[in-house]
Tab-separated table of C-alpha atoms and ligand atoms in Angstrom:
chain	number	residue	atom	x	y	z
A	1	UNK	CA	-0.099	0.160	-0.216
A	2	UNK	CA	0.817	3.140	-1.104
A	3	UNK	CA	2.389	5.049	2.528
A	4	UNK	CA	2.089	8.447	1.594
A	5	UNK	CA	-1.649	8.093	1.250
A	6	UNK	CA	-2.202	6.249	4.045
A	7	UNK	CA	-0.202	8.952	5.760
A	8	UNK	CA	-2.379	11.754	4.263
A	9	UNK	CA	-5.689	9.971	5.052
A	10	UNK	CA	-4.190	9.730	8.606
A	11	UNK	CA	-4.154	13.391	8.495
A	12	UNK	CA	-7.425	14.086	6.705
A	13	UNK	CA	-9.249	11.893	9.359
A	14	UNK	CA	-7.417	13.347	12.761
A	15	UNK	CA	-7.465	17.025	10.869
A	16	UNK	CA	-11.384	17.443	10.487
A	17	UNK	CA	-11.158	18.545	14.249
A	18	UNK	CA	-14.830	18.365	16.621
A	19	UNK	CA	-17.307	19.574	13.421
A	20	UNK	CA	-20.086	17.084	14.319
A	21	UNK	CA	-20.959	14.575	11.532
A	22	UNK	CA	-24.504	13.396	12.797
A	23	UNK	CA	-25.428	11.195	10.337
A	24	UNK	CA	-22.541	8.811	11.020
A	25	UNK	CA	-22.980	8.818	14.695
A	26	UNK	CA	-25.216	6.629	17.117
A	27	UNK	CA	-27.571	7.518	19.826
A	28	UNK	CA	-27.568	10.293	21.330
A	29	UNK	CA	-27.169	7.852	25.036
A	30	UNK	CA	-24.722	5.835	23.440
A	31	UNK	CA	-22.666	9.453	21.837
A	32	UNK	CA	-22.337	10.292	25.457
A	33	UNK	CA	-21.114	7.747	26.721
A	34	UNK	CA	-18.640	7.500	24.301
A	35	UNK	CA	-17.154	11.009	25.761
A	36	UNK	CA	-17.312	9.936	29.192
A	37	UNK	CA	-15.425	7.367	28.039
A	38	UNK	CA	-12.321	9.401	25.895
A	39	UNK	CA	-12.988	12.129	29.037
A	40	UNK	CA	-11.957	9.010	31.830
A	41	UNK	CA	-9.417	7.918	29.542
A	42	UNK	CA	-7.260	11.414	29.772
A	43	UNK	CA	-7.603	11.687	32.709
A	44	UNK	CA	-6.849	8.101	33.312
A	45	UNK	CA	-3.787	9.591	31.099
A	46	UNK	CA	-3.139	12.994	32.264
A	47	UNK	CA	-3.739	12.169	36.202
A	48	UNK	CA	-0.173	10.792	36.927
A	49	UNK	CA	1.043	13.549	34.857
A	50	UNK	CA	-0.139	16.039	36.808
A	51	UNK	CA	1.620	13.495	40.197
A	52	UNK	CA	4.751	14.048	39.034
A	53	UNK	CA	4.664	18.055	37.959
A	54	UNK	CA	3.059	19.170	41.663
A	55	UNK	CA	6.299	16.831	42.489
A	56	UNK	CA	3.883	14.407	44.582
A	57	UNK	CA	5.954	11.465	42.039
A	58	UNK	CA	8.794	11.476	41.142
A	59	UNK	CA	10.320	12.394	37.824
A	60	UNK	CA	9.305	9.401	34.771
A	61	UNK	CA	10.014	10.777	31.227
A	62	UNK	CA	9.291	7.943	29.971
A	63	UNK	CA	5.860	7.410	31.759
A	64	UNK	CA	5.887	11.426	30.227
A	65	UNK	CA	6.573	10.533	26.738
A	66	UNK	CA	4.495	7.348	26.623
A	67	UNK	CA	1.035	9.513	27.851
A	68	UNK	CA	1.812	12.443	26.005
A	69	UNK	CA	1.296	10.454	23.073
A	70	UNK	CA	-1.853	8.958	23.946
A	71	UNK	CA	-3.110	12.349	24.948
A	72	UNK	CA	-2.524	13.941	21.682
A	73	UNK	CA	-4.883	11.122	20.271
A	74	UNK	CA	-6.976	11.516	23.578
A	75	UNK	CA	-7.124	15.100	23.866
A	76	UNK	CA	-9.256	15.118	20.087
A	77	UNK	CA	-11.904	12.016	21.078
A	78	UNK	CA	-14.423	13.356	23.544
A	79	UNK	CA	-15.881	16.182	21.527
A	80	UNK	CA	-17.858	14.898	18.515
A	81	UNK	CA	-20.040	13.440	21.033
A	82	UNK	CA	-21.185	17.119	22.693
A	83	UNK	CA	-23.805	17.110	19.366
A	84	UNK	CA	-26.538	19.234	20.261
A	85	UNK	CA	-29.041	15.941	20.040
A	86	UNK	CA	-27.282	14.751	23.101
A	87	UNK	CA	-28.649	17.875	25.138
A	88	UNK	CA	-31.586	16.256	27.161
A	89	UNK	CA	-29.791	13.067	27.721
A	90	UNK	CA	-28.820	13.321	31.687
A	91	UNK	CA	-25.110	14.178	32.023
A	92	UNK	CA	-23.129	16.521	33.836
A	93	UNK	CA	-22.346	18.299	30.659
A	94	UNK	CA	-23.999	21.976	30.890
A	95	UNK	CA	-26.096	23.971	28.381
A	96	UNK	CA	-23.931	26.252	27.939
A	97	UNK	CA	-22.120	24.355	25.816
A	98	UNK	CA	-24.392	24.172	23.183
A	99	UNK	CA	-25.298	27.760	23.663
A	100	UNK	CA	-21.675	28.725	23.802
A	101	UNK	CA	-19.712	27.000	20.986
A	102	UNK	CA	-16.773	29.430	20.338
A	103	UNK	CA	-16.397	29.354	24.298
A	104	UNK	CA	-16.258	25.999	24.409
A	105	UNK	CA	-13.919	25.199	21.343
A	106	UNK	CA	-12.045	27.840	22.716
A	107	UNK	CA	-10.937	25.588	25.682
A	108	UNK	CA	-10.576	22.669	23.258
A	109	UNK	CA	-7.926	24.396	21.437
A	110	UNK	CA	-5.891	25.580	24.204
A	111	UNK	CA	-6.083	21.870	25.598
A	112	UNK	CA	-4.687	20.775	22.193
A	113	UNK	CA	-1.997	23.515	22.277
A	114	UNK	CA	-0.998	22.140	25.950
A	115	UNK	CA	-0.525	19.190	24.890
A	116	UNK	CA	1.396	19.912	21.580
A	117	UNK	CA	3.708	21.592	23.825
A	118	UNK	CA	4.096	18.581	26.408
A	119	UNK	CA	4.638	16.386	23.363
A	120	UNK	CA	7.162	18.621	22.181
A	121	UNK	CA	8.537	18.888	25.582
A	122	UNK	CA	8.825	15.259	25.572
A	123	UNK	CA	10.410	14.404	22.249
A	124	UNK	CA	13.273	17.331	23.528
A	125	UNK	CA	13.551	15.383	26.809
A	126	UNK	CA	13.249	18.767	28.394
A	127	UNK	CA	11.360	18.463	31.748
A	128	UNK	CA	11.106	21.951	32.936
A	129	UNK	CA	9.302	22.096	29.666
A	130	UNK	CA	7.305	19.206	29.911
A	131	UNK	CA	6.228	20.328	33.653
A	132	UNK	CA	4.956	23.628	32.170
A	133	UNK	CA	2.664	22.273	29.246
A	134	UNK	CA	1.616	19.839	31.791
A	135	UNK	CA	0.653	22.602	34.494
A	136	UNK	CA	-1.278	24.741	31.579
A	137	UNK	CA	-2.810	21.115	30.659
A	138	UNK	CA	-3.837	21.160	34.427
A	139	UNK	CA	-5.417	24.666	34.171
A	140	UNK	CA	-7.770	24.080	31.094
A	141	UNK	CA	-9.202	20.978	32.205
A	142	UNK	CA	-9.840	22.675	35.229
A	143	UNK	CA	-11.324	25.775	33.519
A	144	UNK	CA	-13.579	24.286	31.163
A	145	UNK	CA	-15.225	21.852	34.039
A	146	UNK	CA	-15.781	25.293	36.093
A	147	UNK	CA	-17.475	26.612	32.899
A	148	UNK	CA	-19.323	23.595	31.053
A	149	UNK	CA	-19.629	20.804	33.333
A	150	UNK	CA	-22.070	20.902	36.629
A	151	UNK	CA	-20.625	20.617	39.885
A	152	UNK	CA	-21.789	17.497	42.593
B	1	LIG	C1	-13.703	21.622	26.423
B	1	LIG	C2	-14.210	21.114	28.126
B	1	LIG	C3	-13.469	20.362	28.696
B	1	LIG	C4	-11.913	19.998	28.391
B	1	LIG	C5	-10.838	20.721	27.945
B	1	LIG	C6	-12.044	18.897	29.848
B	1	LIG	N1	-13.099	18.382	29.546
B	1	LIG	FE1	-13.117	16.601	31.121
B	1	LIG	N2	-15.382	17.140	31.096
B	1	LIG	C7	-15.990	18.070	30.062
B	1	LIG	C8	-17.490	18.215	30.317
B	1	LIG	C9	-18.508	19.145	29.716
B	1	LIG	C10	-17.565	16.986	30.831
B	1	LIG	C11	-19.078	16.516	31.445
B	1	LIG	C12	-19.455	15.315	30.406
B	1	LIG	C13	-20.577	14.264	31.003
B	1	LIG	O1	-21.363	14.428	31.743
B	1	LIG	O2	-21.356	13.675	30.078
B	1	LIG	C14	-16.459	16.113	31.756
B	1	LIG	C15	-16.137	14.830	32.160
B	1	LIG	C16	-15.016	14.723	32.620
B	1	LIG	C17	-14.653	13.364	33.833
B	1	LIG	C18	-15.995	12.606	34.011
B	1	LIG	C19	-16.673	11.677	32.874
B	1	LIG	C20	-17.282	10.527	33.526
B	1	LIG	O3	-17.321	9.119	33.144
B	1	LIG	O4	-18.350	11.215	33.635
B	1	LIG	C21	-13.080	13.117	33.570
B	1	LIG	C22	-13.114	12.446	34.793
B	1	LIG	C23	-12.326	14.781	33.047
B	1	LIG	N3	-13.881	15.408	32.372
B	1	LIG	C24	-11.943	14.467	32.773
B	1	LIG	C25	-11.032	15.619	32.246
B	1	LIG	C26	-9.442	15.897	32.186
B	1	LIG	C27	-8.770	15.129	33.028
B	1	LIG	C28	-9.045	16.638	31.174
B	1	LIG	C29	-7.789	17.781	31.010
B	1	LIG	C30	-6.767	16.630	30.481
B	1	LIG	C31	-10.479	17.140	30.998
B	1	LIG	N4	-11.603	16.245	31.033
B	1	LIG	C32	-11.146	18.301	29.846
B	1	LIG	C33	-15.292	18.995	29.390
B	1	LIG	C34	-13.829	19.137	29.392
């Protein structure tokens, strides 16, 4: 198979971002479960990095590099699940998500920019830059949750 063609197809597939193709998606209940699953995995692979950045766990460059690579994909997965037709499904997503799409998308972009910085820092084995990027990412998780997720 032509690898150039495969790579271009992959870039295209990943590059579509968080626009919603409602036809290609499942039932609203399923979409909610899937976006929560993606969010849970973000948490799984970000959590240990947060602990390292705060000095609560020893810095481990190979875990940082691996998790950064996972997060590069994981932080793309939840967003098309926040489609307007899911608004009536019980979840912690606030209605503001569907009213303030630009604000929500801005948080997504900040998250992905932070992860890109983390990936670059991990590749160049720059521990302090990696820790700074982890700090930025943690802030975005928090600020988006504060604005767009129901608190318990
Ligand atoms: C652009 C906004 C946004 C960003 C950025 C974001 N989240 Fe979320 N997150 C949400 C919303 C909205 C929900 C509620 C989703 C629902 O209930 O369907 C949520 C839910 C969650 C949940 C609960 C999942 C469940 O099973 O109910 C976890 C865990 C989570 N986020 C972790 C993270 C972590 C870790 C980050 C940062 C790496 C992050 N989130 C970044 C918006 C965001």
